Coordinates of C-alpha atoms and ligand atoms in Angstrom, one line a residue:
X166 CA 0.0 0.0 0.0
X167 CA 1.2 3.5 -0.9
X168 CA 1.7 5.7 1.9
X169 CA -0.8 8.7 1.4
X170 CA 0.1 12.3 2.3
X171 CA -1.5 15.4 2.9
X172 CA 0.1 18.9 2.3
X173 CA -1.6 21.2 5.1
X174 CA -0.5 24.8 3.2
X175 CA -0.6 25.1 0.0
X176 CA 1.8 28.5 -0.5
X177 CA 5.0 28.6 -2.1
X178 CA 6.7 25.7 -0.6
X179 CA 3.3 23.4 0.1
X180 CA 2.3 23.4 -4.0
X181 CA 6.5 22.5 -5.1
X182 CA 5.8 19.7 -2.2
X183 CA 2.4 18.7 -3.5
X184 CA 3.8 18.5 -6.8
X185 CA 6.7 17.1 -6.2
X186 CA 4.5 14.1 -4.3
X187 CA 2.1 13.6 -7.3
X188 CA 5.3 12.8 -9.7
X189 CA 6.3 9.8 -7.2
X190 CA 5.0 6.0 -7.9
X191 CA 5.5 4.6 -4.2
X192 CA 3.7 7.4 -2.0
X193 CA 0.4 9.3 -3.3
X194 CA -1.1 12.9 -2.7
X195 CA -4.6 12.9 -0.8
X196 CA -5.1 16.7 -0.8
X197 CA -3.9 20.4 0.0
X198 CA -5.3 22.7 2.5
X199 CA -6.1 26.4 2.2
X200 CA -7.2 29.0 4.8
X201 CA -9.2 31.0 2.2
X202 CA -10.4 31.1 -1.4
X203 CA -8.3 32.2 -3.7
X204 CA -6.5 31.7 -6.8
X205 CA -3.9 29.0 -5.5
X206 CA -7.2 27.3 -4.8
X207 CA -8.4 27.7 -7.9
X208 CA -5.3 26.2 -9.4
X209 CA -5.0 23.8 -6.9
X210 CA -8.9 22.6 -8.2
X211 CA -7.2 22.6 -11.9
X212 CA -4.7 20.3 -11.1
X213 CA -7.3 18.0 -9.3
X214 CA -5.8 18.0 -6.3
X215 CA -7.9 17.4 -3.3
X216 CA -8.5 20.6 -1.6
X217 CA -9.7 21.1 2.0
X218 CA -10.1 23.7 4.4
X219 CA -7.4 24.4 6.6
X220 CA -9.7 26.0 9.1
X221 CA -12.7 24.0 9.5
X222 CA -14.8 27.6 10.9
X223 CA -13.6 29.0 7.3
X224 CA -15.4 26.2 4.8
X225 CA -18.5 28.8 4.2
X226 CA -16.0 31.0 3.1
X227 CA -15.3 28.1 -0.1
X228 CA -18.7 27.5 -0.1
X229 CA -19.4 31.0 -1.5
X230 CA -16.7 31.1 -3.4
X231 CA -15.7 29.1 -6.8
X232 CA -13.0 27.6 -5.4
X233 CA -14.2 23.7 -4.7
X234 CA -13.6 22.2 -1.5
X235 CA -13.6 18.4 -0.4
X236 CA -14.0 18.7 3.5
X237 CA -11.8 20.5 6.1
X238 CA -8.4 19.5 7.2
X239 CA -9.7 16.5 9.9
X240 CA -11.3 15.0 6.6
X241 CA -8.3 15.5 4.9
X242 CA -6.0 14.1 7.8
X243 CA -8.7 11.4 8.5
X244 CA -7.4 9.5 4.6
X245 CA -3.6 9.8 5.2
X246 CA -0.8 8.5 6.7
X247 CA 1.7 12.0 6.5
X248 CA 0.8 15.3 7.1
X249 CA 3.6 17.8 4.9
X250 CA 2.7 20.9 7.2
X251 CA 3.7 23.6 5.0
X252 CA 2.0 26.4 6.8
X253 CA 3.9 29.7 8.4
X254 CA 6.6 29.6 10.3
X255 CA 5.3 29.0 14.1
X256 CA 1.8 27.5 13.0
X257 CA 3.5 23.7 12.3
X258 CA 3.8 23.4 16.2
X259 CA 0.7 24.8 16.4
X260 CA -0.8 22.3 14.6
X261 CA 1.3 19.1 16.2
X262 CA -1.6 18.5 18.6
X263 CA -3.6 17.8 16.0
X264 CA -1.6 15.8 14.2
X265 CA -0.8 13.7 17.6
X266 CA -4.9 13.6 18.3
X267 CA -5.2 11.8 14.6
X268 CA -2.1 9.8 14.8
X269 CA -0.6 11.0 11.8
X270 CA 3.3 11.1 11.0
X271 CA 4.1 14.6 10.3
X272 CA 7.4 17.1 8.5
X273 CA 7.7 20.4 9.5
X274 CA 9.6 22.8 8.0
X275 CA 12.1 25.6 8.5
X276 CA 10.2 27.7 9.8
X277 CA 9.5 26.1 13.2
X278 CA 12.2 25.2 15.5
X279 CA 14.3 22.1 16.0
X280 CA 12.5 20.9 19.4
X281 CA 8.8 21.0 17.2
X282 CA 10.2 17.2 16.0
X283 CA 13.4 16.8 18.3
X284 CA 15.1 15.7 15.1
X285 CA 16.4 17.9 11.9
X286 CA 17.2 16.4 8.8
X287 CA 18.7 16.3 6.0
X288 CA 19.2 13.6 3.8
X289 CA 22.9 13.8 2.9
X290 CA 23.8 13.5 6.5
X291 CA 21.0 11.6 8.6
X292 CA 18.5 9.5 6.2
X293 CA 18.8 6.6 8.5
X294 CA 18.2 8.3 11.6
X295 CA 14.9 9.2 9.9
X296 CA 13.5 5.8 9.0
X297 CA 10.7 4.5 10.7
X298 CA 10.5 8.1 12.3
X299 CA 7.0 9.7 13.4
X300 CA 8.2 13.3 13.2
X301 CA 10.9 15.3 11.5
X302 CA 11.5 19.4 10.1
X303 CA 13.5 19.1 7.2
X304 CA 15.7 22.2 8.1
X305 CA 15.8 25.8 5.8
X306 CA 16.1 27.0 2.5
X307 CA 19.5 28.5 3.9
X308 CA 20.4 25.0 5.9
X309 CA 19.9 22.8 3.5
X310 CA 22.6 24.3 1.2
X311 CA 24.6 24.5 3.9
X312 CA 23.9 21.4 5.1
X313 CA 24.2 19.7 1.4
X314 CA 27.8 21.6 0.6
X315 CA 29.5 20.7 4.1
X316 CA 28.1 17.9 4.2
X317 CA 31.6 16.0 2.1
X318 CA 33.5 18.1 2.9
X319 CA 33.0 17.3 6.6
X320 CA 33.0 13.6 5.9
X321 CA 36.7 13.8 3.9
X322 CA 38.8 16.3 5.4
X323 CA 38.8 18.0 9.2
X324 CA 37.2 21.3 9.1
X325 CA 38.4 23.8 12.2
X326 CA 35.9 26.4 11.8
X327 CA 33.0 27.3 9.2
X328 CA 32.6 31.2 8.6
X329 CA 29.5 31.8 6.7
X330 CA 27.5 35.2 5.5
X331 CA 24.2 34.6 4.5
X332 CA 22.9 37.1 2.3
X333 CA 19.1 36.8 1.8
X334 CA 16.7 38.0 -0.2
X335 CA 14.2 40.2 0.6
X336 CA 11.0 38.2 0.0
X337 CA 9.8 35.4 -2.1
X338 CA 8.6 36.6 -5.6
X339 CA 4.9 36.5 -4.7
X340 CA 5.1 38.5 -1.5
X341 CA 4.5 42.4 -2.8
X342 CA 4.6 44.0 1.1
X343 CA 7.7 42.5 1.8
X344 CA 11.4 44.6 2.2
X345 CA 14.0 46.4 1.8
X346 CA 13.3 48.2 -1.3
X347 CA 16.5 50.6 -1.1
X348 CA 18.5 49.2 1.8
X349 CA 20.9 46.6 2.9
X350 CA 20.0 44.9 6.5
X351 CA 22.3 43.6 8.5
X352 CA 21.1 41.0 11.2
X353 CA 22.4 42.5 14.4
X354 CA 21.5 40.0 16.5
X355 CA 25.5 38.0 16.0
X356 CA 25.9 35.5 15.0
X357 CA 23.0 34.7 13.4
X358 CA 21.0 32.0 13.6
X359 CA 21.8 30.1 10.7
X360 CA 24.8 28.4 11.9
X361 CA 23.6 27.2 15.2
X362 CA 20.7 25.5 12.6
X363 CA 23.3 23.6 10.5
X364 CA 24.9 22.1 14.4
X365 CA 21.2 20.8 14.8
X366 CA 21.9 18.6 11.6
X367 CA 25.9 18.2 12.0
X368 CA 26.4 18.4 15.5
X369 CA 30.4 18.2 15.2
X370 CA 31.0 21.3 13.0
X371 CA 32.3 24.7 14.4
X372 CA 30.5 27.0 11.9
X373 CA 29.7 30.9 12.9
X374 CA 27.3 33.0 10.5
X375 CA 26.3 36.0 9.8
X376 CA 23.2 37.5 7.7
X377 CA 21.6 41.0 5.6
X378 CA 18.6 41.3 3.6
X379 CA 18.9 42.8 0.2
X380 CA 16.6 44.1 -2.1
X381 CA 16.4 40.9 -4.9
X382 CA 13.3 38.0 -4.6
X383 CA 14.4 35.5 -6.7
X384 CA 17.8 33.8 -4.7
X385 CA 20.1 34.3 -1.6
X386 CA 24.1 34.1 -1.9
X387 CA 26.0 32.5 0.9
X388 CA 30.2 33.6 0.9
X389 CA 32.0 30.5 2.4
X390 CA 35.2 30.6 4.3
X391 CA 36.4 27.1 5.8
X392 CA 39.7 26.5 7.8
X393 CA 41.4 23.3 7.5
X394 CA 43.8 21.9 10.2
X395 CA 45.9 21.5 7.0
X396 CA 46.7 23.1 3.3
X397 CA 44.6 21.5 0.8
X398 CA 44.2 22.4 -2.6
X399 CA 41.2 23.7 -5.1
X400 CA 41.3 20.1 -7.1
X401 CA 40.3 18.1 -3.7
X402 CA 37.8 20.2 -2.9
X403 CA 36.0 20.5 -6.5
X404 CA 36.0 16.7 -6.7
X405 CA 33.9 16.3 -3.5
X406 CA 31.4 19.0 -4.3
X407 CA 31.1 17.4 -8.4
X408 CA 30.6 13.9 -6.3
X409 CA 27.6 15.6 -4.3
X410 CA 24.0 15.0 -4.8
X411 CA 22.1 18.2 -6.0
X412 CA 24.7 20.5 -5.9
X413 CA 26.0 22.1 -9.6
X414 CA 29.0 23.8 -10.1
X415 CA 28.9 26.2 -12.7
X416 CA 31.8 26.2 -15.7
X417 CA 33.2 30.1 -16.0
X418 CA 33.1 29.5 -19.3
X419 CA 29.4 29.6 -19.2
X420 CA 29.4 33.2 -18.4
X421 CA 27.3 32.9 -15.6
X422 CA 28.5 35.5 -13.2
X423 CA 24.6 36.3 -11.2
X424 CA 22.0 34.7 -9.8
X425 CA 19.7 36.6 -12.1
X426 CA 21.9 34.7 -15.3
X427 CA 21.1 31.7 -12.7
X428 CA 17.0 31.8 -12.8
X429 CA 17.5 32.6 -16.9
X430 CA 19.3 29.5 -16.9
X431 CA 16.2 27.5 -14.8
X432 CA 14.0 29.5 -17.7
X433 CA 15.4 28.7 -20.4
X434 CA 15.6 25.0 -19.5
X435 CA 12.0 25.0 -18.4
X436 CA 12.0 24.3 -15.3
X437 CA 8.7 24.7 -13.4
X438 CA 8.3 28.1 -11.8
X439 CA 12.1 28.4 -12.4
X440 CA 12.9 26.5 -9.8
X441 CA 16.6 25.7 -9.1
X442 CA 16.5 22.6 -6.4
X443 CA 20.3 22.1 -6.6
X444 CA 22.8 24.7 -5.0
X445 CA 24.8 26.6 -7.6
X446 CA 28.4 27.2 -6.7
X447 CA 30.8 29.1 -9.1
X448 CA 33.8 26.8 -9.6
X449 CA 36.3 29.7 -10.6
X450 CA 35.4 31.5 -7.4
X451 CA 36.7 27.7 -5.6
X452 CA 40.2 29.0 -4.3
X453 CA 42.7 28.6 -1.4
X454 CA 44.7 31.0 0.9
X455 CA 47.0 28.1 2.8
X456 CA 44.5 26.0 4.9
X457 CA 41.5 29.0 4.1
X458 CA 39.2 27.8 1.3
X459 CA 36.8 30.4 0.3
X460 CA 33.6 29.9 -2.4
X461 CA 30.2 31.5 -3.5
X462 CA 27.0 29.4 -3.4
X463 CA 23.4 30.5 -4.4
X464 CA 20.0 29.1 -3.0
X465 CA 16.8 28.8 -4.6
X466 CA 14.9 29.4 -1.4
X467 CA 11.6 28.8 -2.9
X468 CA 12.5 25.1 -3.8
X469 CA 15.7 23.6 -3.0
X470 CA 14.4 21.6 0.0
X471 CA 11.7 20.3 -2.0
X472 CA 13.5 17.1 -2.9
X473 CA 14.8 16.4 1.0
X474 CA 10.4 16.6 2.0
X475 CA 10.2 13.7 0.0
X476 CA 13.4 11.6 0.7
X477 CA 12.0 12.2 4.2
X478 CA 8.4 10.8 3.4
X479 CA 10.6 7.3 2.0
X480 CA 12.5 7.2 5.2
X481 CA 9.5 7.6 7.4
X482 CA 7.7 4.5 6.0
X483 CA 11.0 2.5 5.5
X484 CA 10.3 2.2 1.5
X485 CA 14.0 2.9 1.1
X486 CA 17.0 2.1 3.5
X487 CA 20.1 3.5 1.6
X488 CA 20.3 7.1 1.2
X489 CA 21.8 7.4 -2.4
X490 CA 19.0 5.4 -3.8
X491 CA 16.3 7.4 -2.1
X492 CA 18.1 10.1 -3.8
X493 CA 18.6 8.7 -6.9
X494 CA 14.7 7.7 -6.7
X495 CA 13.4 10.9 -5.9
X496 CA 15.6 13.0 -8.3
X497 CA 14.5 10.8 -11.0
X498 CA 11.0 11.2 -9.9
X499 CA 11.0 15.1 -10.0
X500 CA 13.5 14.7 -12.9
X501 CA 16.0 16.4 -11.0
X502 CA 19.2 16.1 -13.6
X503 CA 22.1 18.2 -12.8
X504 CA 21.2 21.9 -14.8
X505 CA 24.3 22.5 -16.6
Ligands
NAD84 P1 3.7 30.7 2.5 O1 3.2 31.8 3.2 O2 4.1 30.9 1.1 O3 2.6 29.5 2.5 C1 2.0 29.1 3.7 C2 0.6 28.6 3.4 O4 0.1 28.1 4.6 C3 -0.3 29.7 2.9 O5 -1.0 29.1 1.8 C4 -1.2 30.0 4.1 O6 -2.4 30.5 3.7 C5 -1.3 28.7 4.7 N1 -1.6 28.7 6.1 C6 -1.7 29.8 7.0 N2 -2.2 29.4 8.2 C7 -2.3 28.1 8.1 C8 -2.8 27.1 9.1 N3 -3.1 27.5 10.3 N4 -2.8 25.8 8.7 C9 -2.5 25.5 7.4 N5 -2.1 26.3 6.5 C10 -2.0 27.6 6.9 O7 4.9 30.1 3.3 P2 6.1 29.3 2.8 O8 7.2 30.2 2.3 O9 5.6 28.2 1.9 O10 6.7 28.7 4.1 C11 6.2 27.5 4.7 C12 7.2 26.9 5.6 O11 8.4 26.6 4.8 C13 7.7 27.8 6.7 O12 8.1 27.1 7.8 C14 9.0 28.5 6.1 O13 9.9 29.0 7.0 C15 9.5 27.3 5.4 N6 10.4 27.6 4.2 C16 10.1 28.7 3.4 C17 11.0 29.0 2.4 C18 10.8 30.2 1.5 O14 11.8 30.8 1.1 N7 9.6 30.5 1.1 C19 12.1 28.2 2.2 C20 12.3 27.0 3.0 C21 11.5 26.8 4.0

C-alpha cells in the first residue's frame, strides 16, 4: 500500500511539495489545504488536487466562493498516513496537537524550530536516523545548502571552523509587502542564527554566520570561508562538491556570473516556476589562501528543499533504506538532472 500524504498549506513551498509528491510512484497525494479562497485554490482545483479547508470555521467562506472544496483539514487528515505541514513559520507546532490527536506522522519545516520534531534532517547526512521516524523538520532554505555543501567536505577532510554570511533575499517573488526596497539589512543580532541551525543537523562542525537582507526575490548568496587543520588544494575540494548529490557547479566559461543569469538558466531550461532545487556554486570562485578555502554558493529558497520533503516521506515508512537510492529515486522522480 502507498503511503498517502496530505500537504496542510498550499503556499509557495506546500504546492512545489504537492507537486513534487504527485510525480512519485511509491507514496500518493490525498489533498492540500487552504485558509481561504483564492486563486492557488483555484489552481490547486485545476490540477485536481484534493482541496480542504485548513480552518474547518472557514469552509463557508469556499462555499461562497468558486473555489471547490472536499471537507476541512480533519477530513483531509482522516485519509492519510503524513501530514507535509507547509503552513507559516510557528503555525506547524501549532498544529502538532492535531496531528498527535489523529495519529498521523508529520514534516515540519524551517520555519518552526528544531524541538517542534526533536530531530532535523537532511538527507545527505542523517537518512537513516529518519526511517521509521514519526516526526521530523527538514531544516531551511538556507540550511539545506549548507547542510548539502559541508556535508563532504565534513566527511573527507577535518574542518576547524565554518565562517559563513548569508545574504538573503528580501522576500519570495509572490510577497509584494515585503522589504527592503533601497537598503541593505544587517542582522544585528551575532551570530546569526543560521549556523547554530546547521549544528542541529551536524552536531560536530564549528561553523559561525552572519546575515543582511537585500533588495532581490528571486535567490540568496552564501560567501563560504572554511579553515582546515591543513593546506589543501582547489582540485580536492571540487571533486567532493562534483561527487555531491544536487549540488551544480557552474563552468566560468558559461558566463554565468549572477543569480539573475542563474533563474534565466532555470528558464530557459524549463524548469517549473524556475525553480533551481540544486545549489549553484561558481567553480572559478573555488580557491585557497593556505588551509583557508573560500567559495560562492546560491540558493533557490523557494524550492531547493523540496527534494529532501520527499526523501524524508521514503525514510519515514521504511520504503527505502540506503540514502543514495532514495536520492537517486526521488531526483528521478521530479527529474532532478544536474542543470548545466
Ligand atoms: P507561504 O506563506 O508561502 O505558505 C504558507 C501557506 O500556509 C499559505 O497558503 C497560508 O495560507 C497557509 N496557512 C496559513 N495558516 C495556516 C494554518 N493554520 N494551517 C495550514 N495552513 C495555513 O509560506 P512558505 O514560504 O511556503 O513557508 C512554509 C514553511 O516553509 C515555513 O516554515 C517556512 O519557514 C519554510 N520555508 C520557506 C522557504 C521560502 O523561502 N519561502 C524556504 C524554505 C522553508
Amino acid at each position: 500500500m502507498k503511503p498517502k500524504v496530505a500537504v496542510n498549506g498550499y503556499g509557495t513551498i506546500g504546492k512545489r511539495v504537492a507537486d513534487a509528491v504527485q510525480m512519485q510512484d511509491d507514496i500518493e497525494l490525498t489533498g492540500v489545504t487552504k485558509t481561504h479562497p483564492d486563486y492557488e485554490g483555484k489552481i490547486a482545483n485545476e490540477n485536481s488536487y484534493g482541496l480542504y479547508s485548513a480552518i474547518p470555521e472557514k469552509v463557508s467562506d469556499f462555499k461562497e466562493s468558486e473555489v471547490e472544496i472536499q471537507g476541512d483539514i480533519h477530513d483531509l487528515l482522516g485519509k492519510s498516513d503524513i501530514v507535509v505541514d507547509c503552513s507559516p513559520g510557528g503555525i506547524g507546532a501549532k498544529n502538532k496537537e492535531l496531528y498527535e490527536k489523529k495519529d498521523i506522522k508529520a514534516i515540519f519545516q524551517g520555519g518552526e524550530d528544531h524541538e517542534v520534531a526533536g530531530f532535523s534532517f537532511n538527507t545527505l547526512v542523517n537518512y537513516e536516523e529518519a526511517i521509521d521516524r514519526d516526526f521530523l523538520r527538514v531544516v531551511s532554505c538556507n540550511t539545506t545548502a549548507l547542510c548539502r555543501t559541508l556535508s563532504g567536505i565534513h566527511k573527507n577532510f577535518e574542518i576547524e571552523k565554518v565562517r559563513a554570511t548569508m545574504i538573503r533575499r528580501g522576500g519570495d517573488p509572490n510577497q509584494d509587502s515585503r522589504g527592503p526596497l533601497n537598503a541593505i539589512i544587517p542582522k544585528l543580532e551575532v551570530p546569526s542564527h543560521h549556523g547554530h541551525d546547521v549544528q542541529t543537523v551536524i552536531p560536530s562542525i564549528e561553523i559561525e554566520t552572519l546575515a543582511v537582507k537585500v533588495p532581490t526575490t528571486i535567490m540568496h548568496l552564501h560567501a563560504i570561508n572554511i579553515e582546515f587543520d591543513k593546506n589543501l588544494n582547489e582540485e580536492e575540494i571540487i571533486s567532493i562538491l562534483e561527487e555531491t548529490p544536487r549540488v551544480s557547479l557552474i563552468d566560468e566559461g558559461l558566463e554565468i556570473d549572477s543569480t539573475s543569469q542563474l533563474i534565466e538558466v532555470a528558464r530557459d531550461k524549463g524548469r517549473k516556476r524556475n525553480d533551481l532545487m540544486e545549489i549553484p556554486i561558481w567553480k572559478e570562485a573555488i580557491g585557497f589562501e593556505e588551509n583557508e578555502l573560500s567559495f560562492f554558493q546560491a540558493v533557490h529558497q523557494e524550492s531547493d528543499v523540496v527534494p529532501e520533503n520527499i526523501d524524508a516521506i521514503r525514510a519515514m515508512f521504511d520504503l527505502e533504506r540506503d540514502y543514495e537510492r532514495a536520492i537517486e529515486k526521488t531526483n528521478k522522480n521530479i527529474k532532478l538532472k544536474k542543470i548545466l
